[in-house]
């Protein structure tokens, strides 16, 4: 997945979100995500789980390996 695809998926789920996506190993499978939106609710773990769920197919097929998520 490209950073633009990840950003588009996050913005589709959270239209008002401010999002930054950084490919931190250059192989398009490890990303640093920074997101700010009032629509992520619950505990920190629940917020991370909600974001990870958006990318479940890519984790299952190996296209994504890691997302480091920072909720601002």
PDB file of N, CA and C in Angstrom:
ATOM      1  N   UNK A   1       0.840  -1.180   0.000  1.00  0.00           N
ATOM      2  CA  UNK A   1       0.000   0.000   0.000  1.00  0.00           C
ATOM      3  C   UNK A   1       0.878   1.234   0.000  1.00  0.00           C
ATOM      4  N   UNK A   2       0.431   2.222  -0.690  1.00  0.00           N
ATOM      5  CA  UNK A   2       1.161   3.488  -0.702  1.00  0.00           C
ATOM      6  C   UNK A   2       0.681   4.362   0.457  1.00  0.00           C
ATOM      7  N   UNK A   3       1.475   5.347   0.834  1.00  0.00           N
ATOM      8  CA  UNK A   3       1.026   6.275   1.874  1.00  0.00           C
ATOM      9  C   UNK A   3      -0.281   6.972   1.478  1.00  0.00           C
ATOM     10  N   UNK A   4      -0.428   7.257   0.192  1.00  0.00           N
ATOM     11  CA  UNK A   4      -1.643   7.936  -0.277  1.00  0.00           C
ATOM     12  C   UNK A   4      -2.875   7.042  -0.121  1.00  0.00           C
ATOM     13  N   UNK A   5      -2.716   5.745  -0.347  1.00  0.00           N
ATOM     14  CA  UNK A   5      -3.831   4.811  -0.178  1.00  0.00           C
ATOM     15  C   UNK A   5      -4.227   4.701   1.294  1.00  0.00           C
ATOM     16  N   UNK A   6      -3.249   4.673   2.157  1.00  0.00           N
ATOM     17  CA  UNK A   6      -3.537   4.609   3.588  1.00  0.00           C
ATOM     18  C   UNK A   6      -4.238   5.878   4.037  1.00  0.00           C
ATOM     19  N   UNK A   7      -3.733   7.009   3.609  1.00  0.00           N
ATOM     20  CA  UNK A   7      -4.361   8.280   3.972  1.00  0.00           C
ATOM     21  C   UNK A   7      -5.793   8.342   3.449  1.00  0.00           C
ATOM     22  N   UNK A   8      -6.021   7.906   2.225  1.00  0.00           N
ATOM     23  CA  UNK A   8      -7.366   7.931   1.647  1.00  0.00           C
ATOM     24  C   UNK A   8      -8.323   7.049   2.444  1.00  0.00           C
ATOM     25  N   UNK A   9      -7.865   5.883   2.860  1.00  0.00           N
ATOM     26  CA  UNK A   9      -8.734   4.987   3.629  1.00  0.00           C
ATOM     27  C   UNK A   9      -9.065   5.593   4.989  1.00  0.00           C
ATOM     28  N   UNK A  10      -8.076   6.197   5.630  1.00  0.00           N
ATOM     29  CA  UNK A  10      -8.331   6.833   6.921  1.00  0.00           C
ATOM     30  C   UNK A  10      -9.292   8.002   6.782  1.00  0.00           C
ATOM     31  N   UNK A  11      -9.120   8.791   5.733  1.00  0.00           N
ATOM     32  CA  UNK A  11     -10.007   9.947   5.534  1.00  0.00           C
ATOM     33  C   UNK A  11     -11.410   9.517   5.108  1.00  0.00           C
ATOM     34  N   UNK A  12     -11.527   8.366   4.456  1.00  0.00           N
ATOM     35  CA  UNK A  12     -12.859   7.836   4.121  1.00  0.00           C
ATOM     36  C   UNK A  12     -13.590   7.427   5.399  1.00  0.00           C
ATOM     37  N   UNK A  13     -12.855   6.858   6.341  1.00  0.00           N
ATOM     38  CA  UNK A  13     -13.464   6.433   7.603  1.00  0.00           C
ATOM     39  C   UNK A  13     -13.683   7.603   8.557  1.00  0.00           C
ATOM     40  N   UNK A  14     -12.780   8.575   8.514  1.00  0.00           N
ATOM     41  CA  UNK A  14     -12.827   9.737   9.405  1.00  0.00           C
ATOM     42  C   UNK A  14     -12.645  11.002   8.564  1.00  0.00           C
ATOM     43  N   UNK A  15     -13.708  11.467   7.892  1.00  0.00           N
ATOM     44  CA  UNK A  15     -13.580  12.560   6.919  1.00  0.00           C
ATOM     45  C   UNK A  15     -12.983  13.858   7.465  1.00  0.00           C
ATOM     46  N   UNK A  16     -13.167  14.109   8.742  1.00  0.00           N
ATOM     47  CA  UNK A  16     -12.660  15.365   9.304  1.00  0.00           C
ATOM     48  C   UNK A  16     -11.234  15.235   9.843  1.00  0.00           C
ATOM     49  N   UNK A  17     -10.625  14.080   9.687  1.00  0.00           N
ATOM     50  CA  UNK A  17      -9.323  13.806  10.297  1.00  0.00           C
ATOM     51  C   UNK A  17      -8.182  14.554   9.624  1.00  0.00           C
ATOM     52  N   UNK A  18      -7.231  14.946  10.451  1.00  0.00           N
ATOM     53  CA  UNK A  18      -5.935  15.403   9.958  1.00  0.00           C
ATOM     54  C   UNK A  18      -5.031  14.178  10.024  1.00  0.00           C
ATOM     55  N   UNK A  19      -4.427  13.824   8.903  1.00  0.00           N
ATOM     56  CA  UNK A  19      -3.674  12.570   8.807  1.00  0.00           C
ATOM     57  C   UNK A  19      -2.299  12.816   8.198  1.00  0.00           C
ATOM     58  N   UNK A  20      -1.292  12.159   8.759  1.00  0.00           N
ATOM     59  CA  UNK A  20       0.046  12.125   8.170  1.00  0.00           C
ATOM     60  C   UNK A  20       0.485  10.667   8.149  1.00  0.00           C
ATOM     61  N   UNK A  21       1.013  10.229   7.007  1.00  0.00           N
ATOM     62  CA  UNK A  21       1.458   8.841   6.849  1.00  0.00           C
ATOM     63  C   UNK A  21       2.898   8.863   6.345  1.00  0.00           C
ATOM     64  N   UNK A  22       3.777   8.160   7.055  1.00  0.00           N
ATOM     65  CA  UNK A  22       5.188   8.124   6.697  1.00  0.00           C
ATOM     66  C   UNK A  22       5.618   6.670   6.512  1.00  0.00           C
ATOM     67  N   UNK A  23       6.189   6.363   5.363  1.00  0.00           N
ATOM     68  CA  UNK A  23       6.756   5.042   5.084  1.00  0.00           C
ATOM     69  C   UNK A  23       8.144   5.039   5.704  1.00  0.00           C
ATOM     70  N   UNK A  24       8.322   4.352   6.837  1.00  0.00           N
ATOM     71  CA  UNK A  24       9.587   4.493   7.539  1.00  0.00           C
ATOM     72  C   UNK A  24      10.645   3.455   7.209  1.00  0.00           C
ATOM     73  N   UNK A  25      10.379   2.532   6.279  1.00  0.00           N
ATOM     74  CA  UNK A  25      11.458   1.643   5.858  1.00  0.00           C
ATOM     75  C   UNK A  25      11.643   1.621   4.340  1.00  0.00           C
ATOM     76  N   UNK A  26      10.796   2.345   3.612  1.00  0.00           N
ATOM     77  CA  UNK A  26      10.936   2.439   2.169  1.00  0.00           C
ATOM     78  C   UNK A  26      10.381   1.258   1.389  1.00  0.00           C
ATOM     79  N   UNK A  27       9.763   0.286   2.075  1.00  0.00           N
ATOM     80  CA  UNK A  27       9.238  -0.901   1.392  1.00  0.00           C
ATOM     81  C   UNK A  27       7.715  -0.931   1.321  1.00  0.00           C
ATOM     82  N   UNK A  28       7.082   0.131   1.773  1.00  0.00           N
ATOM     83  CA  UNK A  28       5.628   0.266   1.755  1.00  0.00           C
ATOM     84  C   UNK A  28       4.917  -0.854   2.510  1.00  0.00           C
ATOM     85  N   UNK A  29       5.494  -1.263   3.647  1.00  0.00           N
ATOM     86  CA  UNK A  29       4.801  -2.231   4.497  1.00  0.00           C
ATOM     87  C   UNK A  29       4.902  -1.886   5.991  1.00  0.00           C
ATOM     88  N   UNK A  30       5.688  -0.869   6.332  1.00  0.00           N
ATOM     89  CA  UNK A  30       5.802  -0.356   7.694  1.00  0.00           C
ATOM     90  C   UNK A  30       5.526   1.149   7.650  1.00  0.00           C
ATOM     91  N   UNK A  31       4.527   1.582   8.385  1.00  0.00           N
ATOM     92  CA  UNK A  31       4.149   2.994   8.337  1.00  0.00           C
ATOM     93  C   UNK A  31       3.997   3.588   9.721  1.00  0.00           C
ATOM     94  N   UNK A  32       4.269   4.862   9.794  1.00  0.00           N
ATOM     95  CA  UNK A  32       4.002   5.679  10.966  1.00  0.00           C
ATOM     96  C   UNK A  32       2.790   6.531  10.602  1.00  0.00           C
ATOM     97  N   UNK A  33       1.728   6.401  11.383  1.00  0.00           N
ATOM     98  CA  UNK A  33       0.498   7.154  11.126  1.00  0.00           C
ATOM     99  C   UNK A  33       0.264   8.108  12.288  1.00  0.00           C
ATOM    100  N   UNK A  34      -0.035   9.334  11.946  1.00  0.00           N
ATOM    101  CA  UNK A  34      -0.456  10.328  12.938  1.00  0.00           C
ATOM    102  C   UNK A  34      -1.824  10.804  12.509  1.00  0.00           C
ATOM    103  N   UNK A  35      -2.781  10.727  13.440  1.00  0.00           N
ATOM    104  CA  UNK A  35      -4.151  11.081  13.109  1.00  0.00           C
ATOM    105  C   UNK A  35      -4.771  11.881  14.251  1.00  0.00           C
ATOM    106  N   UNK A  36      -5.539  12.864  13.865  1.00  0.00           N
ATOM    107  CA  UNK A  36      -6.279  13.674  14.829  1.00  0.00           C
ATOM    108  C   UNK A  36      -7.718  13.773  14.347  1.00  0.00           C
ATOM    109  N   UNK A  37      -8.636  13.245  15.154  1.00  0.00           N
ATOM    110  CA  UNK A  37     -10.061  13.317  14.848  1.00  0.00           C
ATOM    111  C   UNK A  37     -10.854  13.118  16.132  1.00  0.00           C
ATOM    112  N   UNK A  38     -11.945  13.847  16.297  1.00  0.00           N
ATOM    113  CA  UNK A  38     -12.782  13.639  17.482  1.00  0.00           C
ATOM    114  C   UNK A  38     -13.649  12.383  17.373  1.00  0.00           C
ATOM    115  N   UNK A  39     -13.664  11.741  16.224  1.00  0.00           N
ATOM    116  CA  UNK A  39     -14.549  10.602  16.011  1.00  0.00           C
ATOM    117  C   UNK A  39     -13.956   9.268  16.440  1.00  0.00           C
ATOM    118  N   UNK A  40     -12.704   9.251  16.840  1.00  0.00           N
ATOM    119  CA  UNK A  40     -12.137   8.046  17.444  1.00  0.00           C
ATOM    120  C   UNK A  40     -12.442   8.122  18.933  1.00  0.00           C
ATOM    121  N   UNK A  41     -13.200   7.155  19.429  1.00  0.00           N
ATOM    122  CA  UNK A  41     -13.612   7.184  20.824  1.00  0.00           C
ATOM    123  C   UNK A  41     -13.186   5.903  21.524  1.00  0.00           C
ATOM    124  N   UNK A  42     -13.271   5.944  22.835  1.00  0.00           N
ATOM    125  CA  UNK A  42     -12.914   4.783  23.636  1.00  0.00           C
ATOM    126  C   UNK A  42     -11.521   4.929  24.207  1.00  0.00           C
ATOM    127  N   UNK A  43     -11.012   3.813  24.698  1.00  0.00           N
ATOM    128  CA  UNK A  43      -9.670   3.804  25.269  1.00  0.00           C
ATOM    129  C   UNK A  43      -8.636   3.905  24.141  1.00  0.00           C
ATOM    130  N   UNK A  44      -7.412   4.099  24.532  1.00  0.00           N
ATOM    131  CA  UNK A  44      -6.326   4.160  23.546  1.00  0.00           C
ATOM    132  C   UNK A  44      -6.274   2.865  22.732  1.00  0.00           C
ATOM    133  N   UNK A  45      -6.428   1.744  23.398  1.00  0.00           N
ATOM    134  CA  UNK A  45      -6.404   0.449  22.706  1.00  0.00           C
ATOM    135  C   UNK A  45      -7.573   0.331  21.738  1.00  0.00           C
ATOM    136  N   UNK A  46      -8.748   0.747  22.148  1.00  0.00           N
ATOM    137  CA  UNK A  46      -9.917   0.687  21.265  1.00  0.00           C
ATOM    138  C   UNK A  46      -9.739   1.573  20.040  1.00  0.00           C
ATOM    139  N   UNK A  47      -9.119   2.722  20.216  1.00  0.00           N
ATOM    140  CA  UNK A  47      -8.859   3.613  19.085  1.00  0.00           C
ATOM    141  C   UNK A  47      -7.890   2.966  18.099  1.00  0.00           C
ATOM    142  N   UNK A  48      -6.839   2.364  18.618  1.00  0.00           N
ATOM    143  CA  UNK A  48      -5.863   1.690  17.759  1.00  0.00           C
ATOM    144  C   UNK A  48      -6.510   0.504  17.048  1.00  0.00           C
ATOM    145  N   UNK A  49      -7.321  -0.254  17.762  1.00  0.00           N
ATOM    146  CA  UNK A  49      -8.009  -1.393  17.154  1.00  0.00           C
ATOM    147  C   UNK A  49      -8.928  -0.947  16.027  1.00  0.00           C
ATOM    148  N   UNK A  50      -9.603   0.186  16.196  1.00  0.00           N
ATOM    149  CA  UNK A  50     -10.495   0.700  15.153  1.00  0.00           C
ATOM    150  C   UNK A  50      -9.711   1.031  13.890  1.00  0.00           C
ATOM    151  N   UNK A  51      -8.546   1.617  14.057  1.00  0.00           N
ATOM    152  CA  UNK A  51      -7.715   1.946  12.897  1.00  0.00           C
ATOM    153  C   UNK A  51      -7.159   0.673  12.262  1.00  0.00           C
ATOM    154  N   UNK A  52      -6.653  -0.235  13.076  1.00  0.00           N
ATOM    155  CA  UNK A  52      -6.094  -1.483  12.540  1.00  0.00           C
ATOM    156  C   UNK A  52      -7.144  -2.294  11.787  1.00  0.00           C
ATOM    157  N   UNK A  53      -8.376  -2.256  12.250  1.00  0.00           N
ATOM    158  CA  UNK A  53      -9.464  -2.988  11.596  1.00  0.00           C
ATOM    159  C   UNK A  53      -9.666  -2.511  10.153  1.00  0.00           C
ATOM    160  N   UNK A  54      -9.410  -1.233   9.894  1.00  0.00           N
ATOM    161  CA  UNK A  54      -9.545  -0.692   8.536  1.00  0.00           C
ATOM    162  C   UNK A  54      -8.581  -1.363   7.558  1.00  0.00           C
ATOM    163  N   UNK A  55      -7.492  -1.914   8.091  1.00  0.00           N
ATOM    164  CA  UNK A  55      -6.450  -2.487   7.251  1.00  0.00           C
ATOM    165  C   UNK A  55      -6.299  -4.003   7.453  1.00  0.00           C
ATOM    166  N   UNK A  56      -7.312  -4.641   8.008  1.00  0.00           N
ATOM    167  CA  UNK A  56      -7.262  -6.085   8.281  1.00  0.00           C
ATOM    168  C   UNK A  56      -6.928  -6.921   7.045  1.00  0.00           C
ATOM    169  N   UNK A  57      -7.534  -6.651   5.876  1.00  0.00           N
ATOM    170  CA  UNK A  57      -7.191  -7.474   4.704  1.00  0.00           C
ATOM    171  C   UNK A  57      -5.715  -7.376   4.317  1.00  0.00           C
ATOM    172  N   UNK A  58      -5.146  -6.187   4.431  1.00  0.00           N
ATOM    173  CA  UNK A  58      -3.736  -5.997   4.061  1.00  0.00           C
ATOM    174  C   UNK A  58      -2.793  -6.674   5.059  1.00  0.00           C
ATOM    175  N   UNK A  59      -3.193  -6.720   6.337  1.00  0.00           N
ATOM    176  CA  UNK A  59      -2.387  -7.453   7.315  1.00  0.00           C
ATOM    177  C   UNK A  59      -2.496  -8.950   7.067  1.00  0.00           C
ATOM    178  N   UNK A  60      -3.684  -9.409   6.720  1.00  0.00           N
ATOM    179  CA  UNK A  60      -3.878 -10.843   6.488  1.00  0.00           C
ATOM    180  C   UNK A  60      -3.123 -11.334   5.258  1.00  0.00           C
ATOM    181  N   UNK A  61      -3.077 -10.524   4.197  1.00  0.00           N
ATOM    182  CA  UNK A  61      -2.386 -10.988   2.981  1.00  0.00           C
ATOM    183  C   UNK A  61      -0.900 -10.605   2.964  1.00  0.00           C
ATOM    184  N   UNK A  62      -0.426  -9.936   3.994  1.00  0.00           N
ATOM    185  CA  UNK A  62       0.986  -9.610   4.105  1.00  0.00           C
ATOM    186  C   UNK A  62       1.411  -8.320   3.430  1.00  0.00           C
ATOM    187  N   UNK A  63       0.464  -7.603   2.838  1.00  0.00           N
ATOM    188  CA  UNK A  63       0.813  -6.338   2.187  1.00  0.00           C
ATOM    189  C   UNK A  63       1.294  -5.309   3.211  1.00  0.00           C
ATOM    190  N   UNK A  64       0.715  -5.333   4.402  1.00  0.00           N
ATOM    191  CA  UNK A  64       1.164  -4.475   5.497  1.00  0.00           C
ATOM    192  C   UNK A  64       1.726  -5.346   6.600  1.00  0.00           C
ATOM    193  N   UNK A  65       2.786  -4.845   7.208  1.00  0.00           N
ATOM    194  CA  UNK A  65       3.398  -5.590   8.304  1.00  0.00           C
ATOM    195  C   UNK A  65       3.224  -4.841   9.634  1.00  0.00           C
ATOM    196  N   UNK A  66       3.329  -3.504   9.602  1.00  0.00           N
ATOM    197  CA  UNK A  66       3.251  -2.752  10.850  1.00  0.00           C
ATOM    198  C   UNK A  66       2.721  -1.345  10.615  1.00  0.00           C
ATOM    199  N   UNK A  67       1.901  -0.905  11.551  1.00  0.00           N
ATOM    200  CA  UNK A  67       1.456   0.488  11.604  1.00  0.00           C
ATOM    201  C   UNK A  67       1.764   1.001  12.990  1.00  0.00           C
ATOM    202  N   UNK A  68       2.563   2.038  13.060  1.00  0.00           N
ATOM    203  CA  UNK A  68       2.792   2.706  14.336  1.00  0.00           C
ATOM    204  C   UNK A  68       1.829   3.883  14.363  1.00  0.00           C
ATOM    205  N   UNK A  69       0.896   3.849  15.294  1.00  0.00           N
ATOM    206  CA  UNK A  69      -0.203   4.809  15.304  1.00  0.00           C
ATOM    207  C   UNK A  69      -0.012   5.792  16.458  1.00  0.00           C
ATOM    208  N   UNK A  70      -0.096   7.060  16.128  1.00  0.00           N
ATOM    209  CA  UNK A  70      -0.073   8.127  17.116  1.00  0.00           C
ATOM    210  C   UNK A  70      -1.374   8.908  16.949  1.00  0.00           C
ATOM    211  N   UNK A  71      -2.193   8.908  17.983  1.00  0.00           N
ATOM    212  CA  UNK A  71      -3.440   9.660  17.958  1.00  0.00           C
ATOM    213  C   UNK A  71      -3.201  10.963  18.705  1.00  0.00           C
ATOM    214  N   UNK A  72      -3.387  12.041  17.989  1.00  0.00           N
ATOM    215  CA  UNK A  72      -3.069  13.363  18.528  1.00  0.00           C
ATOM    216  C   UNK A  72      -4.343  14.052  18.991  1.00  0.00           C
TER     217      UNK A  72
END
